[in-house]
Amino acid sequence: MQVSFNINGTPQRVEVEEHTPLLWVIRDILDLKGTKFGCGKAACGACTIHVDGEAVRSCSFPVQFAEGKNITTIEGLGTGDALHPVQQAWIEEVVPQCGYCQPGFMMATAAMLEKIPNPTDEDIDNNIVNVCRCATYYRMRKAIHRAAEIKSANL
Amino acid sequence: MSQSETKEKKGFSRRKFLVRSAVGVGVLFGAGYLSRPLWRRSLAGFANSVDAFYSGDTETPPLWFEILADNTITLLSPKVEMGQGTFTSLAQMAADELEVDINQLKVVHAPTSSGNIDGFSTGGSTSVASLWVPLRELAATMREMLKNEAAKMLGTEVSALTLQNGVISGNGKSLTYGEIAKDVESWEIPDVPPLKDRSAYKYIGQPVPRVDLRDKVIGAPIFGMDAQMPDMLYGSVVRPHLIGATFVSADTSAAENMPGVVKVVVEEDFVGVVAESYQQAENAKQAIKVTWETEKNWQLADIEAMVEVGKGDPVTIQKAGSPGSILSEADVITAEYRSPIGAHAQIEPNGAVAFVDSDRATVMISTQVVSITRKEVADRLGLDVEQVDIRPTYLGGGFGRRLHTPNAVQVALLSRAVGKPVKCFFNRKEEFQNDTFRPPTHNVLKARMDENGLIQAMEHNISSGDVMFGSALIPGIAGTLLGADVGAWRGGMIQYGKIPNYQAISWRVKLPFATSWWRSLGLLANTFAIESFMDELAIKAGKDPVQFRLDQIQDDEAGHRLREVIRAAADKAGWRDGVHNGRAMGFAASTDANTPCAHVVEVSVEGDQIKVHKVTCAIDPGLAVNPDQVRAQCEGSIIMGQSAVLYEKMTVEDGELRPVIYGPYRMALMRDAPKEIDVVILENADAPGAVGEPPMGPIGAAIANAVFRLTNKRLREMPLTL
Ligand code: FES
Ligand code: FES
């Protein structure tokens, strides 16, 4: 089927089998490799993107439901050359180790901050439930608080 | 191993530089390593001290540096970057000797075609340590070569030159390294100059931000999973879900006609399919019916019955005095500990992109063993190794999982069958069922204390599945050579040298599924056992557990360094025994690969939940090339260790390893991670040592020891469950 949507501000139309997970459309057809495959079963969060501002695990989101939606991936998280506050905070705190899970965490964090601009530790525990095997959680928590600060200072 | 042997092993007596023009990009510098260490000596050394050795290719002069016209320098790293921060440390080391700004350096993975191939692996926390001397020597030599040429070009003496940020000035003029290199036709090769003194380092020892930080924050396509080649197809391989299954035959008729299928490929040992998209390949794979042959319908009880001290062949790996006779007397204290099967669960699945032409193969892959990956592909395709180019990518986690890469061979065969590049990777269920697991263990400890509460004799028995044996990384001869599996008994030796009589004995178990290297190898389970037991003994002796340990550490250098980290951790944490405000502290320490590390944890128990609030870690890795990344490795190692100790467990049911997905395979998440991790770095050695694994050692026992204080329950089995 044909599906049309906006991705990172650009309209796209793809011809693809309707059940195809959005993840593979993003990675293999649109060649945006920042969204990662970890499990394919909505269990790790490596593939997290935004669909109309909501954090979504794209490996388990059939492309047909993307029709007419606004999609953001890590490549479109910042504005132009400027990094998003979450990415800035991630750099300040030197969060990534292997880095593979990190786009998913940053996307989940950015979506959370839109709803909870000043998250408590408990908010973070409840909303950030992706898996990081390098276990960078300690720095991520600091970076999430820092991102909230940068974001509110920018307002 | 003696000190002089160590030096000889790491040193390179003669040095031959290769300088040749690269097409359009400047000049390549390389050095031929002429002394491939004998396996025997290296292995024995590795076994003894887990000392880092570098085993480079000796046949072709490998390329290390490439100077580009824009005065940037590419460093081709023979070690891969899997999160451990090695690229950053190597950049720091090279920049200091090259006299360039670190931002002028770009570290990349050396493809095997460059000749810069590490014959061993990236693993064992040895990357920085093993390249500490050779890389700086290479960089310093290159700097001198550039100076010699610059002196000629600028018409002055070498001694009159000044250097800054890759620009050489003299006689009122300046030249960049790029400008110099461009015009040199033949280079003089000087002797290796003296290396800089620590006081002259600009980058070494500083918390420089990771060189891969920005790429990893913008989602750059740097991983094996992101690799692609023009005109690429997608493959999928049917992998066994049953333990010990071997491929017999496949009914591929239904798959042949599925949408997008290009070819179903049946090889002697596997069947796979190539299609136009990933989904099509996965769908077609589901339609292939494979007949497997299995020996037995394995259950967990079968496995547990095998892992038992007393079964299999014992090898004594450490002995002092006569522990046997003392431990047959009265008043011997005994305790048993167990750890389960552990999965690597790295988030990036195993996979590769391969293209096999008539006489060439190119494979892009996340691998920790580039040279073995190359050899395996070459052997199976009937090519010479020189006809195979392995292009390592950034790894989405290693942890030992990528020391086995037979999947590279499968992808290459799929590519050969269709004559086009093919990308193929594991799905998550396949990852969980075809892992090379952390072996389950059974540890039995015995000790007898004297009237002063000091340990008179101690014995540690370790029963474990294989770690090193059977690994492609270690030649088959190792078994005969060493007798016992170094990997399995890593961390299993008794480190309290004042105990007059002690021994450690390793029992080998051959399991029906693959077990192998998992971050820190035996250290996690062995230290959990020893350091829990030390706590039990301290309590029996009515002593403070920190003092109890200090009292029994010997007075040599290793003992001194261990004592220092123990004191530093206890001081920094404000160590006190007992329960305070519902929390208890737990203490443990270990030495791994010459790096001592001690943890104090602060734990509470709510219902049956064990909550780790704070970890204070003191570590002495020798010189900390990048203190911030030493911290990062400690933090990650601590939480990954906590995850294994508190939550993770694979089981065996009806012939299958399960679970097969995150969640049911419970791992530490954000909510589980300690909110405070305080790392104290001591530097009581001149050279950098291991960092990535040692902090995993003490975490299990430290938590269990704290839980005992809170609940009076001694948890002797991982995952710790109340
Ligand atoms: S890949 Fe989508 S949640 Fe794991
Ligand atoms: S940084 Fe490696 S998995 Fe998260």
CSV table of C-alpha atoms in Angstrom, one decimal, chain A residues 17 19-21 24 27-29 31-44 46 74-75 81 83 86-88 90-103 105-106 121-122 124-126 128-142 144, chain B residues 81-83 209-210 212-214 216-223 225-228 234 278-279 343-349 395-397 399 423 425-428 518-519 628-629 631-633 635-637 639-640 643 648 661-663 665 667-671 673-677:
chain,number,residue,atom,x,y,z
A,17,GLU,CA,3.4,-3.9,2.6
A,19,HIS,CA,2.1,-4.6,8.1
A,20,THR,CA,5.7,-3.7,7.7
A,21,PRO,CA,7.0,-2.2,11.0
A,24,TRP,CA,12.2,-0.9,8.7
A,27,ARG,CA,15.9,2.4,8.4
A,28,ASP,CA,15.9,0.6,5.1
A,29,ILE,CA,13.7,2.7,2.8
A,31,ASP,CA,17.9,5.3,5.2
A,32,LEU,CA,17.7,6.9,8.6
A,33,LYS,CA,19.9,4.6,10.7
A,34,GLY,CA,19.7,6.4,14.0
A,35,THR,CA,16.6,4.4,15.0
A,36,LYS,CA,17.9,1.0,16.2
A,37,PHE,CA,16.7,-2.5,16.1
A,38,GLY,CA,17.2,-4.4,19.4
A,39,CYS,CA,14.4,-6.9,19.8
A,40,GLY,CA,11.5,-6.3,17.4
A,41,LYS,CA,9.0,-7.0,20.2
A,42,ALA,CA,8.6,-3.6,22.0
A,43,ALA,CA,10.8,-4.9,24.8
A,44,CYS,CA,14.0,-2.8,24.7
A,46,ALA,CA,16.1,1.0,21.0
A,74,ILE,CA,16.8,11.1,16.4
A,75,GLU,CA,18.1,12.7,13.2
A,81,ASP,CA,22.4,22.2,13.3
A,83,LEU,CA,21.2,19.8,19.1
A,86,VAL,CA,18.5,16.2,25.6
A,87,GLN,CA,21.3,15.7,23.2
A,88,GLN,CA,23.2,18.7,24.7
A,90,TRP,CA,23.9,13.8,26.9
A,91,ILE,CA,27.1,15.4,25.7
A,92,GLU,CA,27.7,17.4,28.9
A,93,GLU,CA,27.3,14.2,31.0
A,94,VAL,CA,29.2,12.0,28.5
A,95,VAL,CA,26.5,9.4,28.7
A,96,PRO,CA,27.0,7.0,25.8
A,97,GLN,CA,29.2,3.9,26.1
A,98,CYS,CA,28.6,1.6,23.1
A,99,GLY,CA,25.9,4.1,22.2
A,100,TYR,CA,23.6,1.6,20.5
A,101,CYS,CA,20.6,2.1,22.9
A,102,GLN,CA,21.1,5.9,23.2
A,103,PRO,CA,18.9,7.3,20.4
A,105,PHE,CA,16.7,6.7,25.4
A,106,MET,CA,17.0,10.3,24.1
A,121,ASP,CA,13.6,10.7,40.0
A,122,GLU,CA,10.3,8.7,40.4
A,124,ILE,CA,12.2,9.1,35.4
A,125,ASP,CA,12.0,5.6,36.9
A,126,ASN,CA,8.4,5.2,35.7
A,128,ILE,CA,12.2,5.7,31.1
A,129,VAL,CA,12.0,2.0,30.8
A,130,ASN,CA,14.3,1.2,27.9
A,131,VAL,CA,17.2,-1.3,28.3
A,132,CYS,CA,20.9,-0.3,28.2
A,133,ARG,CA,23.2,-3.2,28.5
A,134,CYS,CA,26.2,-1.0,29.1
A,135,ALA,CA,24.1,0.2,32.1
A,136,THR,CA,24.7,3.9,31.6
A,137,TYR,CA,21.6,4.6,33.8
A,138,TYR,CA,23.5,6.6,36.4
A,139,ARG,CA,24.7,9.2,33.9
A,140,MET,CA,21.4,9.1,32.0
A,141,ARG,CA,19.5,10.1,35.1
A,142,LYS,CA,21.9,13.1,35.6
A,144,ILE,CA,17.8,13.9,32.1
B,81,GLU,CA,35.4,0.3,20.2
B,82,MET,CA,32.5,-1.4,22.0
B,83,GLY,CA,31.8,1.3,24.5
B,209,PRO,CA,35.3,13.8,26.3
B,210,ARG,CA,34.9,10.6,24.3
B,212,ASP,CA,32.8,9.2,19.5
B,213,LEU,CA,30.5,11.2,21.7
B,214,ARG,CA,28.8,13.4,19.1
B,216,LYS,CA,26.6,8.6,19.3
B,217,VAL,CA,24.4,11.4,20.3
B,218,ILE,CA,23.2,12.3,16.8
B,219,GLY,CA,22.5,8.7,15.9
B,220,ALA,CA,25.2,8.4,13.2
B,221,PRO,CA,25.3,5.1,11.3
B,222,ILE,CA,28.4,3.7,12.8
B,223,PHE,CA,27.3,0.2,13.9
B,225,MET,CA,23.7,-3.1,12.0
B,226,ASP,CA,23.9,0.2,10.1
B,227,ALA,CA,26.4,-1.1,7.5
B,228,GLN,CA,25.3,-1.3,3.9
B,234,TYR,CA,18.7,-9.2,3.0
B,278,TYR,CA,14.4,-7.8,5.8
B,279,GLN,CA,10.7,-8.6,6.4
B,343,ALA,CA,23.0,-14.2,28.6
B,344,HIS,CA,25.1,-11.4,27.0
B,345,ALA,CA,21.9,-9.6,25.8
B,346,GLN,CA,23.9,-6.9,24.1
B,347,ILE,CA,21.4,-4.6,22.4
B,348,GLU,CA,22.9,-4.7,18.9
B,349,PRO,CA,22.2,-8.2,17.5
B,395,LEU,CA,30.0,-2.5,18.3
B,396,GLY,CA,26.6,-2.1,19.9
B,397,GLY,CA,28.0,-3.8,23.0
B,399,PHE,CA,30.9,-8.1,26.6
B,423,LYS,CA,23.0,-8.2,5.1
B,425,PHE,CA,21.4,-10.5,11.5
B,426,PHE,CA,20.0,-12.5,14.4
B,427,ASN,CA,16.5,-11.8,15.7
B,428,ARG,CA,16.2,-11.5,19.5
B,518,TRP,CA,31.0,-12.9,29.4
B,519,ARG,CA,32.4,-9.6,30.7
B,628,ASP,CA,36.2,10.2,33.3
B,629,GLN,CA,36.1,7.0,31.3
B,631,ARG,CA,34.5,6.3,36.1
B,632,ALA,CA,32.1,5.4,33.3
B,633,GLN,CA,33.4,1.9,33.1
B,635,GLU,CA,29.5,2.8,36.8
B,636,GLY,CA,28.6,0.5,34.0
B,637,SER,CA,30.4,-2.5,35.3
B,639,ILE,CA,25.2,-1.8,37.4
B,640,MET,CA,25.7,-4.6,34.9
B,643,SER,CA,21.8,-6.8,37.2
B,648,GLU,CA,19.3,-12.3,35.5
B,661,ILE,CA,13.2,-11.7,25.2
B,662,TYR,CA,14.1,-8.8,27.4
B,663,GLY,CA,11.6,-8.4,30.3
B,665,TYR,CA,15.0,-12.0,30.9
B,667,MET,CA,17.8,-7.0,33.6
B,668,ALA,CA,18.5,-3.8,35.5
B,669,LEU,CA,16.5,-0.8,34.3
B,670,MET,CA,16.7,2.8,35.3
B,671,ARG,CA,14.6,2.3,38.4
B,673,ALA,CA,20.2,1.6,39.2
B,674,PRO,CA,21.8,3.1,42.3
B,675,LYS,CA,21.2,6.8,42.5
B,676,GLU,CA,24.7,7.4,43.8
B,677,ILE,CA,27.9,5.9,42.5
